[in-house]
Amino acid sequence: MLIVKDLNTYYGAIHALKGVNLSINEGEIVSLIGSNGAGKSTLVNTIGGLLKPRSGSIEFEGKDITKVEAYNLLKEGISLSPEGREVFDSLTVEENLKLGSYTLKDANKINELFNYVYQLFPKLKERKNQYAGTLSGGEQQMLAIGRSLMSNPKLLLLDEPSLGLAPNIVAQIFELIKEISKNGITILLIEQNAFMALKTSDRAYVLENGKVSLEGPSEEIIENDRVREIYLGI
Ligand SMILES: Nc1ncnc2c1ncn2[C@@H]1O[C@H](COP(=O)(O)OP(=O)(O)OP(=O)(O)O)[C@@H](O)[C@H]1O
Ligand SMILES: [Mg+2]
């Protein structure tokens, strides 16, 4: 579904992605783990059209999307839930969700998506008229994921959905990720919480210093000595 080839992304003189190769098959949950500054957000932001790579290519469903802007990628079916939630504080829950569907025109489809998101996150339905800025951290994260789902994506890019959340909420978020996957949405999951990410995903990539250092089925990665030592602390 997605094929990333030899991707190089820079911030000025900083070479943040150094020849990254990665692929995602339809229906998979693929996790991307790595230390702070490894280049995880740079990679998803490049895939999601927010950053332009200097070289390399990104193909989605057989189409070269390397130079496609974020807005048009949303229309193609790629939706990014960025690190740090970034919900609009002074808009209500419902208004935030509505914004997620701005590339869609069909009112029936938008209604269907609202129903889907509210069924997935009943808390958001209860609080639909509440300002997003007054939601708890976990609720804001649910809103950010919900908003990404409102564009009816085929591929969902989740950048650190569990960051800063209490353990019981983290568990809930990972359960929801599995449910979203069962509903037919392919997922690229970026996580600091390597253990939960590996337990939730089919395959995984480890990113170190802008390069993929390890890849494979998550059940194998979780047994890797180096991964256990560095990322799992066991
Ligand atoms: N806007 C920017 N300008 C300059 N350098 C940047 C910028 N954003 C990120 N970088 C650098 O690029 C590298 C990769 O950063 P990135 O945010 O992709 O890491 P990450 O793996 O997502 O880390 P974290 O786990 O902390 O979110 C880091 O060295 C970082 O300092
Ligand atoms: Mg990051």
Coordinates of C-alpha atoms and ligand atoms in Angstrom, one line a residue:
M1 CA 0.0 0.0 0.0
L2 CA 2.8 2.4 1.0
I3 CA 6.4 2.1 -0.2
V4 CA 9.0 4.5 1.0
K5 CA 12.4 4.3 -0.8
D6 CA 15.7 5.8 0.2
L7 CA 14.1 8.8 1.8
N8 CA 16.3 11.7 2.8
T9 CA 14.9 14.7 4.7
Y10 CA 16.8 17.7 6.0
Y11 CA 16.1 20.6 8.3
G12 CA 18.6 23.1 6.8
A13 CA 22.0 21.4 7.3
I14 CA 20.6 18.8 9.6
H15 CA 20.3 15.4 7.9
A16 CA 17.3 14.0 9.8
L17 CA 16.4 11.0 7.6
K18 CA 19.3 9.2 6.0
G19 CA 18.0 6.8 3.3
V20 CA 14.9 5.3 5.0
N21 CA 13.2 2.4 3.3
L22 CA 9.8 1.2 4.7
S23 CA 6.7 -0.5 3.4
I24 CA 3.2 -1.0 4.7
N25 CA 0.7 -3.6 3.5
E26 CA -3.0 -2.9 3.4
G27 CA -4.6 -4.0 6.7
E28 CA -1.4 -4.0 8.8
I29 CA -0.5 -2.2 11.9
V30 CA 3.1 -1.3 11.6
S31 CA 5.0 0.3 14.5
L32 CA 7.9 2.6 14.3
I33 CA 10.0 2.8 17.5
G34 CA 13.1 4.7 18.4
S35 CA 14.7 7.1 20.9
N36 CA 14.0 10.8 21.1
G37 CA 15.4 12.5 18.1
A38 CA 15.7 9.3 16.0
G39 CA 13.6 10.9 13.2
K40 CA 10.2 9.2 13.8
S41 CA 8.2 12.4 13.5
T42 CA 10.3 13.6 10.6
L43 CA 9.4 10.3 8.8
V44 CA 5.6 10.5 9.3
N45 CA 5.6 14.2 8.6
T46 CA 7.4 13.5 5.3
I47 CA 5.0 10.7 4.5
G48 CA 2.0 13.0 5.5
G49 CA 3.2 15.8 3.2
L50 CA 4.2 18.3 5.9
L51 CA 7.9 18.1 5.1
K52 CA 9.5 17.7 1.7
P53 CA 12.2 15.1 1.3
R54 CA 15.4 16.1 -0.6
S55 CA 15.5 12.8 -2.3
G56 CA 13.9 9.4 -2.4
S57 CA 10.3 8.5 -3.2
I58 CA 7.0 7.6 -1.5
E59 CA 4.4 5.6 -3.4
F60 CA 0.8 5.1 -2.2
E61 CA -1.4 2.5 -3.9
G62 CA 0.9 2.5 -6.9
K63 CA 1.0 6.3 -7.2
D64 CA 4.0 8.5 -6.7
I65 CA 3.0 10.9 -3.9
T66 CA 6.5 12.2 -3.0
K67 CA 5.6 15.8 -3.9
V68 CA 1.9 15.8 -3.0
E69 CA 0.8 18.3 -0.4
A70 CA -0.8 17.3 2.9
Y71 CA -4.3 18.5 1.8
N72 CA -4.3 16.4 -1.3
L73 CA -2.9 13.4 0.6
L74 CA -5.9 13.6 2.8
K75 CA -8.1 13.3 -0.3
E76 CA -6.0 10.3 -1.4
G77 CA -6.7 8.7 2.0
I78 CA -3.6 9.4 4.2
S79 CA -4.4 11.1 7.5
L80 CA -1.9 12.2 10.1
S81 CA -2.6 12.6 13.8
P82 CA 0.5 14.7 14.8
E83 CA 2.6 14.5 17.9
G84 CA 1.3 16.7 20.7
R85 CA -2.4 16.5 19.8
E86 CA -2.8 20.0 18.4
V87 CA -6.6 20.2 18.8
F88 CA -8.1 23.6 18.5
D89 CA -8.7 24.7 22.1
S90 CA -11.2 27.4 21.4
L91 CA -13.4 25.2 19.2
T92 CA -15.8 22.6 20.5
V93 CA -15.3 18.9 20.2
E94 CA -17.8 18.7 17.4
E95 CA -16.2 21.7 15.6
N96 CA -12.8 20.0 15.8
L97 CA -14.2 16.8 14.3
K98 CA -16.0 18.7 11.6
L99 CA -12.7 20.2 10.5
G100 CA -11.3 16.7 10.1
S101 CA -13.8 16.1 7.3
Y102 CA -13.1 19.3 5.4
T103 CA -11.9 17.4 2.3
L104 CA -15.3 15.6 2.0
K105 CA -18.4 17.0 0.4
D106 CA -20.9 14.2 0.9
A107 CA -23.0 15.2 3.9
N108 CA -24.2 11.6 4.4
K109 CA -20.7 10.3 4.5
I110 CA -19.7 13.0 7.1
N111 CA -22.7 12.0 9.2
E112 CA -21.7 8.4 9.0
L113 CA -18.1 9.3 10.1
F114 CA -19.5 11.4 13.1
N115 CA -21.5 8.3 14.1
Y116 CA -18.4 6.1 13.7
V117 CA -16.2 8.4 15.8
Y118 CA -18.8 8.9 18.5
Q119 CA -19.4 5.1 18.7
L120 CA -15.6 4.6 19.0
F121 CA -15.2 7.4 21.6
P122 CA -18.5 7.8 23.6
K123 CA -16.8 10.4 25.8
L124 CA -16.5 12.7 22.8
K125 CA -20.2 12.4 22.1
E126 CA -21.0 13.3 25.7
R127 CA -18.7 16.3 25.4
K128 CA -19.4 17.3 21.9
N129 CA -20.3 20.9 22.9
Q130 CA -17.4 21.3 25.3
Y131 CA -14.4 23.4 24.2
A132 CA -11.5 21.2 23.3
G133 CA -9.1 23.2 25.5
T134 CA -11.1 22.1 28.6
L135 CA -10.8 18.3 27.8
S136 CA -8.3 16.1 29.8
G137 CA -5.1 15.0 28.1
G138 CA -6.6 11.6 27.3
E139 CA -9.8 13.1 25.9
Q140 CA -7.7 15.5 23.7
Q141 CA -5.8 12.6 22.3
M142 CA -9.0 10.8 21.5
L143 CA -10.2 13.9 19.8
A144 CA -7.0 14.1 17.8
I145 CA -7.4 10.5 16.6
G146 CA -11.2 11.1 16.0
R147 CA -10.4 14.1 13.9
S148 CA -8.0 12.1 11.8
L149 CA -10.7 9.5 11.2
M150 CA -13.1 12.1 10.0
S151 CA -11.3 12.3 6.7
N152 CA -12.2 8.7 6.0
P153 CA -8.6 7.5 5.7
K154 CA -7.2 4.3 4.3
L155 CA -3.9 4.9 6.0
L156 CA -3.7 6.5 9.5
L157 CA -0.4 7.8 10.7
L158 CA -0.4 8.1 14.5
D159 CA 2.5 10.0 16.1
E160 CA 2.8 9.2 19.8
P161 CA -0.9 8.7 20.6
S162 CA -0.1 7.6 24.2
L163 CA 2.3 10.4 25.1
G164 CA 1.8 11.8 28.6
L165 CA -1.3 9.6 29.3
A166 CA -2.0 7.6 32.5
P167 CA -1.5 3.8 32.1
N168 CA -5.2 2.9 32.1
I169 CA -5.8 5.5 29.3
V170 CA -2.8 4.2 27.4
A171 CA -4.2 0.7 27.5
Q172 CA -7.6 2.1 26.3
I173 CA -5.9 4.0 23.4
F174 CA -4.1 0.8 22.2
E175 CA -7.4 -1.1 22.4
L176 CA -9.0 1.5 20.2
I177 CA -6.1 1.3 17.7
K178 CA -6.8 -2.4 17.3
E179 CA -10.5 -1.7 16.8
I180 CA -9.8 1.0 14.2
S181 CA -7.6 -1.6 12.4
K182 CA -10.3 -4.2 12.5
N183 CA -12.6 -1.7 10.8
G184 CA -10.2 -1.8 7.8
I185 CA -7.9 1.1 8.3
T186 CA -4.2 0.5 7.9
I187 CA -2.1 2.1 10.6
L188 CA 1.5 3.4 11.1
L189 CA 2.0 3.7 14.8
I190 CA 4.8 5.8 16.3
E191 CA 5.5 5.2 19.9
Q192 CA 7.9 5.8 22.8
N193 CA 5.9 3.0 24.5
A194 CA 7.8 0.3 22.6
F195 CA 6.3 -2.6 24.5
M196 CA 2.7 -1.7 23.9
A197 CA 3.4 -0.8 20.3
L198 CA 5.1 -4.1 19.6
K199 CA 2.3 -6.0 21.3
T200 CA -0.2 -4.1 19.2
S201 CA 1.5 -4.2 15.8
D202 CA 2.1 -6.9 13.1
R203 CA 5.5 -5.6 12.0
A204 CA 7.9 -3.0 13.3
Y205 CA 10.8 -0.8 12.3
V206 CA 13.4 0.5 14.7
L207 CA 14.8 3.9 13.7
E208 CA 18.2 5.0 15.0
N209 CA 19.8 8.3 14.0
G210 CA 17.7 8.7 10.9
K211 CA 18.2 5.2 9.7
V212 CA 16.3 1.9 10.0
S213 CA 18.4 -0.3 12.1
L214 CA 16.1 -3.3 12.5
E215 CA 12.8 -4.4 11.0
G216 CA 10.6 -7.5 11.1
P217 CA 7.5 -9.1 12.6
S218 CA 6.8 -7.4 16.0
E219 CA 6.9 -10.8 17.8
E220 CA 10.5 -11.2 16.6
I221 CA 11.5 -7.6 17.4
I222 CA 10.2 -7.9 20.9
E223 CA 12.6 -10.8 21.4
N224 CA 15.7 -9.0 20.0
D225 CA 18.3 -8.5 22.8
R226 CA 19.3 -5.0 21.7
V227 CA 15.6 -3.9 21.5
R228 CA 15.0 -5.4 24.9
E229 CA 17.9 -3.6 26.4
I230 CA 17.5 -0.2 24.8
Y231 CA 13.8 0.2 24.2
L232 CA 12.1 -2.2 26.6
G233 CA 14.5 -1.8 29.5
I234 CA 14.3 -5.6 30.2
Ligands
LIG1 N1 12.1 21.9 12.9 C1 13.3 21.4 13.0 N2 14.4 22.1 12.8 C2 15.7 21.6 13.0 N3 15.9 20.3 13.4 C3 14.8 19.6 13.7 C4 13.5 20.1 13.5 N4 12.6 19.1 13.9 C5 13.4 18.0 14.2 N5 14.7 18.3 14.1 C6 15.8 17.4 14.4 O1 15.7 16.2 13.6 C7 16.0 15.1 14.4 C8 14.8 14.1 14.3 O2 13.7 14.7 15.0 P1 12.3 14.0 15.2 O3 11.3 15.0 15.7 O4 11.9 13.4 13.9 O5 12.6 12.9 16.2 P2 11.6 11.8 16.9 O6 12.1 10.5 16.7 O7 10.2 12.1 16.5 O8 11.8 12.2 18.4 P3 10.8 12.2 19.7 O9 10.7 10.8 20.2 O10 11.5 13.1 20.7 O11 9.5 12.8 19.2 C9 16.4 15.6 15.7 O12 17.7 15.6 15.8 C10 15.8 17.0 15.8 O13 16.5 17.8 16.6
MG2 MG 8.5 12.7 17.5

